[in-house]
mmCIF file of C-alpha atoms in Angstrom:
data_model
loop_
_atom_site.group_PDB
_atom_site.id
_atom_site.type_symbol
_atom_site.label_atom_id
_atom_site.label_comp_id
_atom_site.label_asym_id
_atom_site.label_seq_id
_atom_site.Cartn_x
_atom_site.Cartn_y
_atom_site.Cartn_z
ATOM 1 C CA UNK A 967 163.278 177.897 65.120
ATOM 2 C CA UNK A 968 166.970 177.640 64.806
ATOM 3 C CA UNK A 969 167.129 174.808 66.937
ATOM 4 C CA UNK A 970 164.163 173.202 65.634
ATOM 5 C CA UNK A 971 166.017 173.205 62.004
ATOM 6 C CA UNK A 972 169.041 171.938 63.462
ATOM 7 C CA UNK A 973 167.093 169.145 65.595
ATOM 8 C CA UNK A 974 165.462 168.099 62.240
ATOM 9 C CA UNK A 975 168.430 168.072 60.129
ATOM 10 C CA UNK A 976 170.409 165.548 62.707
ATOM 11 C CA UNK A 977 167.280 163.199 63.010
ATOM 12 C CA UNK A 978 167.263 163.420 58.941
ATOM 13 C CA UNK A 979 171.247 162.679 59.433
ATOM 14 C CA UNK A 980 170.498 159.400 61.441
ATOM 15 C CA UNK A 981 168.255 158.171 59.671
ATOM 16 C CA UNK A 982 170.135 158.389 56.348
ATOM 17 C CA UNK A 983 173.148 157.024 57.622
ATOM 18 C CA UNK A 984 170.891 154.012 59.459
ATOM 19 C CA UNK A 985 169.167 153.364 55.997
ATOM 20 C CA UNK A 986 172.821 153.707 54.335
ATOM 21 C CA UNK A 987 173.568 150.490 56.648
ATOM 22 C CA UNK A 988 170.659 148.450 56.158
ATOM 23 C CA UNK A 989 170.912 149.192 52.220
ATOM 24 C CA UNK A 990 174.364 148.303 52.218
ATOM 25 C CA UNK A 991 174.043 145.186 54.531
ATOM 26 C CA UNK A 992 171.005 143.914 52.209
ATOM 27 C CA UNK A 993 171.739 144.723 48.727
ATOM 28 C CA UNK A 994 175.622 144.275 47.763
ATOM 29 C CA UNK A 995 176.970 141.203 47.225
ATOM 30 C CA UNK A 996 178.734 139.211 49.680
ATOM 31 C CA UNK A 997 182.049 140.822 50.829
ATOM 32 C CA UNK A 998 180.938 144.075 50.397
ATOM 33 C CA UNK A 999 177.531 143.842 52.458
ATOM 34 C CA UNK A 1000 179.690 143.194 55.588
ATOM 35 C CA UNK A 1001 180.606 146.444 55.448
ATOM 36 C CA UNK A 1002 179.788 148.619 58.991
ATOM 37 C CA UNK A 1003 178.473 152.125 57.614
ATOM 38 C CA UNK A 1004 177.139 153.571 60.882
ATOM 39 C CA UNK A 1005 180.864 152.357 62.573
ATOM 40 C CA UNK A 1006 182.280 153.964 59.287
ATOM 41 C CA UNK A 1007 180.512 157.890 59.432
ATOM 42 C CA UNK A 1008 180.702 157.707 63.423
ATOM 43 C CA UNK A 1009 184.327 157.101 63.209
ATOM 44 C CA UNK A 1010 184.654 159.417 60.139
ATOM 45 C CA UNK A 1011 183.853 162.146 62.500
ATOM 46 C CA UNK A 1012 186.173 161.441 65.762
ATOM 47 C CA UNK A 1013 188.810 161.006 62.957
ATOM 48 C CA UNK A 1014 188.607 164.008 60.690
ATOM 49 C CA UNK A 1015 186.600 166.278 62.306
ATOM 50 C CA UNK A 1016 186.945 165.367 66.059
ATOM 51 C CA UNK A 1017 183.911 165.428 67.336
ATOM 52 C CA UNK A 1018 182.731 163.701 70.309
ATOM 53 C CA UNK A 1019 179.539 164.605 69.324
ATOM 54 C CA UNK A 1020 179.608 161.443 67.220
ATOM 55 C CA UNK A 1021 179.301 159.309 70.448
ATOM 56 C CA UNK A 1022 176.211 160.966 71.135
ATOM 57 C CA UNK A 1023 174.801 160.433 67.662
ATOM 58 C CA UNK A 1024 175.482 156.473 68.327
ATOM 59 C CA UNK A 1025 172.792 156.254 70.943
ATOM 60 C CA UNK A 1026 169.607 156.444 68.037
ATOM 61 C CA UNK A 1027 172.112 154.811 65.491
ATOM 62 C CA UNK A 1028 172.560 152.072 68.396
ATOM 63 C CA UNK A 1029 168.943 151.377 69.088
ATOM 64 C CA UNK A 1030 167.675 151.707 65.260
ATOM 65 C CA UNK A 1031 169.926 148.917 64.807
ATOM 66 C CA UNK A 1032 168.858 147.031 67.902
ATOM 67 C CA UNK A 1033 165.649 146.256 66.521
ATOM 68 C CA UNK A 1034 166.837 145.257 63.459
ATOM 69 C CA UNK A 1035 168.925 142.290 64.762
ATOM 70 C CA UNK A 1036 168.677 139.015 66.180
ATOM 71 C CA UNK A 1037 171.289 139.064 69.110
ATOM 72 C CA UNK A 1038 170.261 139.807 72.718
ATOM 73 C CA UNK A 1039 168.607 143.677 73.107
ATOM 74 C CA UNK A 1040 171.805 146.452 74.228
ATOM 75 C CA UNK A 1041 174.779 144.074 73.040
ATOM 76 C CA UNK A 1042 175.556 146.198 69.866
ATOM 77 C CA UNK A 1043 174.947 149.398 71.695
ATOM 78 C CA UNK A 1044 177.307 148.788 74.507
ATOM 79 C CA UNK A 1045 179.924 147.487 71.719
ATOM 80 C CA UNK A 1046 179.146 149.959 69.355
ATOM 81 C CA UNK A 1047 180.031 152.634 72.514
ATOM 82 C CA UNK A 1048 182.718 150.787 73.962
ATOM 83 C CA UNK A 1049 184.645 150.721 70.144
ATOM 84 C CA UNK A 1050 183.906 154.784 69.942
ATOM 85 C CA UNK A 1051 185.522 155.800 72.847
ATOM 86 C CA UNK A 1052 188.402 153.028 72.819
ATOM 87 C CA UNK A 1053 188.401 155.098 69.554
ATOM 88 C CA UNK A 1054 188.556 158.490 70.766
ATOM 89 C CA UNK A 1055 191.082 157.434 73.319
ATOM 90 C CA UNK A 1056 193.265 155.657 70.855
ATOM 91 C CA UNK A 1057 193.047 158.800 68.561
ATOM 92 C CA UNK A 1058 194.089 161.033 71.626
ATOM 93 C CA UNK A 1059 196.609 159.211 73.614
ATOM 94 C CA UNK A 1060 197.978 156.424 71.245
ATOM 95 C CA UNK A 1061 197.420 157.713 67.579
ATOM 96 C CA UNK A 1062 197.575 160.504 67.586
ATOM 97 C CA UNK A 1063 199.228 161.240 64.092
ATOM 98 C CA UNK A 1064 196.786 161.485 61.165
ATOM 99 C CA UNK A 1065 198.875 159.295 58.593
ATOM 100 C CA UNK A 1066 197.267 156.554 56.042
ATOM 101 C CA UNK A 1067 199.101 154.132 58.390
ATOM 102 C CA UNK A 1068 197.799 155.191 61.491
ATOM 103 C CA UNK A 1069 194.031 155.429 59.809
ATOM 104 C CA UNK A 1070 193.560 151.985 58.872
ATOM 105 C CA UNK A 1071 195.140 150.713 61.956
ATOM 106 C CA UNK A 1072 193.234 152.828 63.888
ATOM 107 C CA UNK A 1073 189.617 151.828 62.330
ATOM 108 C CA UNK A 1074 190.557 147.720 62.417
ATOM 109 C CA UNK A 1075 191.789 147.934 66.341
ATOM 110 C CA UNK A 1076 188.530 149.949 67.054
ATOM 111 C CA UNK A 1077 186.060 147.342 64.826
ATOM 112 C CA UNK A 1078 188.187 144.378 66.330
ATOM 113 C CA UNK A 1079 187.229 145.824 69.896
ATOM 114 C CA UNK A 1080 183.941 146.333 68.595
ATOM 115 C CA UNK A 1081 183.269 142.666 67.365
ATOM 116 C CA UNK A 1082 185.206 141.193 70.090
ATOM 117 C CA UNK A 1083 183.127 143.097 72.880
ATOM 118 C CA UNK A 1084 180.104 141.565 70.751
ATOM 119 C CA UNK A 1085 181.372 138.167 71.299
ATOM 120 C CA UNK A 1086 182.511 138.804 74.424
ATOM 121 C CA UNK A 1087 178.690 139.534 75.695
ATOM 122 C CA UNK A 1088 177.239 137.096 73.797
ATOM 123 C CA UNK A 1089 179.458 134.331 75.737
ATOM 124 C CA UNK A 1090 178.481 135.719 78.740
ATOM 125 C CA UNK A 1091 174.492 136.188 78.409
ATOM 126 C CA UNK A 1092 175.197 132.517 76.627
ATOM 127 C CA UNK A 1093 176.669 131.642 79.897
ATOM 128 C CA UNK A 1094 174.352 133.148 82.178
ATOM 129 C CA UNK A 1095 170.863 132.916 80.601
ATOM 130 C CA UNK A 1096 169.761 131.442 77.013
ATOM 131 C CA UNK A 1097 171.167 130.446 74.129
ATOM 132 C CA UNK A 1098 172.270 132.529 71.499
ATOM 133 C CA UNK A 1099 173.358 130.276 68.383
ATOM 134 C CA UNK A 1100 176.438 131.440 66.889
ATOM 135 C CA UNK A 1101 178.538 129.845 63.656
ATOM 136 C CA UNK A 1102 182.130 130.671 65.016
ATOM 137 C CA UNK A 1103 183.923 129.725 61.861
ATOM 138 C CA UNK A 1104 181.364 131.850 59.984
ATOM 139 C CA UNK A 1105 181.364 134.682 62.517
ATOM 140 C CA UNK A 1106 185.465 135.378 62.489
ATOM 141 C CA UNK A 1107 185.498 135.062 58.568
ATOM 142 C CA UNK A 1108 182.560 137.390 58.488
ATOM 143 C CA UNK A 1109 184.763 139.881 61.278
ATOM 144 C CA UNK A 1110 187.792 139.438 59.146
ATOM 145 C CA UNK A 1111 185.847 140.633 56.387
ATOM 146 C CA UNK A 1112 184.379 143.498 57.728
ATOM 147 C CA UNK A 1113 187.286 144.706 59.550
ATOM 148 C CA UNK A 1114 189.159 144.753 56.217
ATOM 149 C CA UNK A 1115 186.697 146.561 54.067
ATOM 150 C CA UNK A 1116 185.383 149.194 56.506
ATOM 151 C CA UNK A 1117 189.245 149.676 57.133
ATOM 152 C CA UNK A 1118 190.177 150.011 53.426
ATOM 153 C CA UNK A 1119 187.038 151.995 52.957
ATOM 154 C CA UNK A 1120 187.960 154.255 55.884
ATOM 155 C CA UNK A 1121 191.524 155.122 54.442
ATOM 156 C CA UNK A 1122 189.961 156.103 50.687
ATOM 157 C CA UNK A 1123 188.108 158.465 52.937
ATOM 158 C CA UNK A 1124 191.085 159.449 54.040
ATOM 159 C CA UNK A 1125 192.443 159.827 50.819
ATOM 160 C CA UNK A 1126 189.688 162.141 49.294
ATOM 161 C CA UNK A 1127 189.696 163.743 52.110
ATOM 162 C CA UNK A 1128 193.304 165.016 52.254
ATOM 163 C CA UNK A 1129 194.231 164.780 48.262
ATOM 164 C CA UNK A 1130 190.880 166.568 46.809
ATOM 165 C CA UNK A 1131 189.055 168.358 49.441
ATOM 166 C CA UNK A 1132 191.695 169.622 51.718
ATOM 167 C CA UNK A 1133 193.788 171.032 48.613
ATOM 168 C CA UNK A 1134 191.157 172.953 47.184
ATOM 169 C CA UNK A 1135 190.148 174.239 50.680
ATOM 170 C CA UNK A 1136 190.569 178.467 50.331
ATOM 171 C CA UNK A 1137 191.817 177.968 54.599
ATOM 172 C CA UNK A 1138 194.035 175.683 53.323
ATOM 173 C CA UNK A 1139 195.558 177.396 50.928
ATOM 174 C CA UNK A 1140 196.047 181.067 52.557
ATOM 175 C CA UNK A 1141 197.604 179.127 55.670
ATOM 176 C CA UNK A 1142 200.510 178.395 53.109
ATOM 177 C CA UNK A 1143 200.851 181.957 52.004
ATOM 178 C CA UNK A 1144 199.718 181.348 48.392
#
């Protein structure tokens, strides 16, 4: 029963965060909507609570979003999968201290590698098979955009995070010998 509960509570969690994305991608206004909420909570948790698990909860995330966009079926998974673990790596090898800084840069390298894995596939199947139709100067304003606010989002995270909930943590404080 135990893992039934906890089986149901992670298919609840994906499919809140996937309605999160499609809410946010169809109902604010237009910088805001290019905001990437299911790149934002997946990275979330490699960041602050690293857990690869998160790369694991991409695959539903992934294909919920598949068949809710026009591009070619698998190229958002694979980028979407390719950006996590460039993520993961970055956070382990690269970045590996947990400063505002290193947050935001962090998020926009791992979005730009997302997007420009995107593109990247698109060019090829676009090479290779059919026709995808694709605004270019529309589709790096529209990157820009969204690498900037998911970013900037990501670091108020960050700042919540470590200013309100990390101070008022009880671990937190007995480390320090209050």
């Amino acid at each position: 029963m135990k893992y039934f509960l906890k089986a149901l509570a992670i298919i609840i969690l994906i499919f809140t965060i996937f309605v999160l994305h499609i809410g946010v991608a169809n109902t604010l206004p237009y910088p805001f909507n290019n905001i990437n909420v299911i790149f934002l909570i997946l990275a979330w948790q490699i960041f602050f609570n690293n857990r690869p698990r998160a790369i694991w909860y991409m695959l539903p995330l992934a294909f919920l979003m598949e068949l809710f966009t026009s591009a070619p079926f698998g190229i958002n998974s694979i980028s979407l999968f390719v950006s996590l673990i460039s993520t993961k790596w970055l956070l382990d090898n690269l970045f590996t201290n947990r400063s505002v800084y290193i947050v935001f840069l962090s998020s926009a390298v791992s979005l730009a590698i997302y997007r420009l894995v995107f593109i990247t596939l698109i060019y090829f199947i676009n090479f290779f098979f059919y026709h995808v139709k694709i605004g270019v100067s529309k589709f790096f304003l529209d990157v820009g955009v969204e690498i900037l606010f998911t970013s900037i989002l990501m670091t108020g995270f960050y700042f919540i995070h470590f200013f309100f909930i990390k101070k008022f943590n009880p671990k937190y404080l007995s480390d320090r010998h209050i």
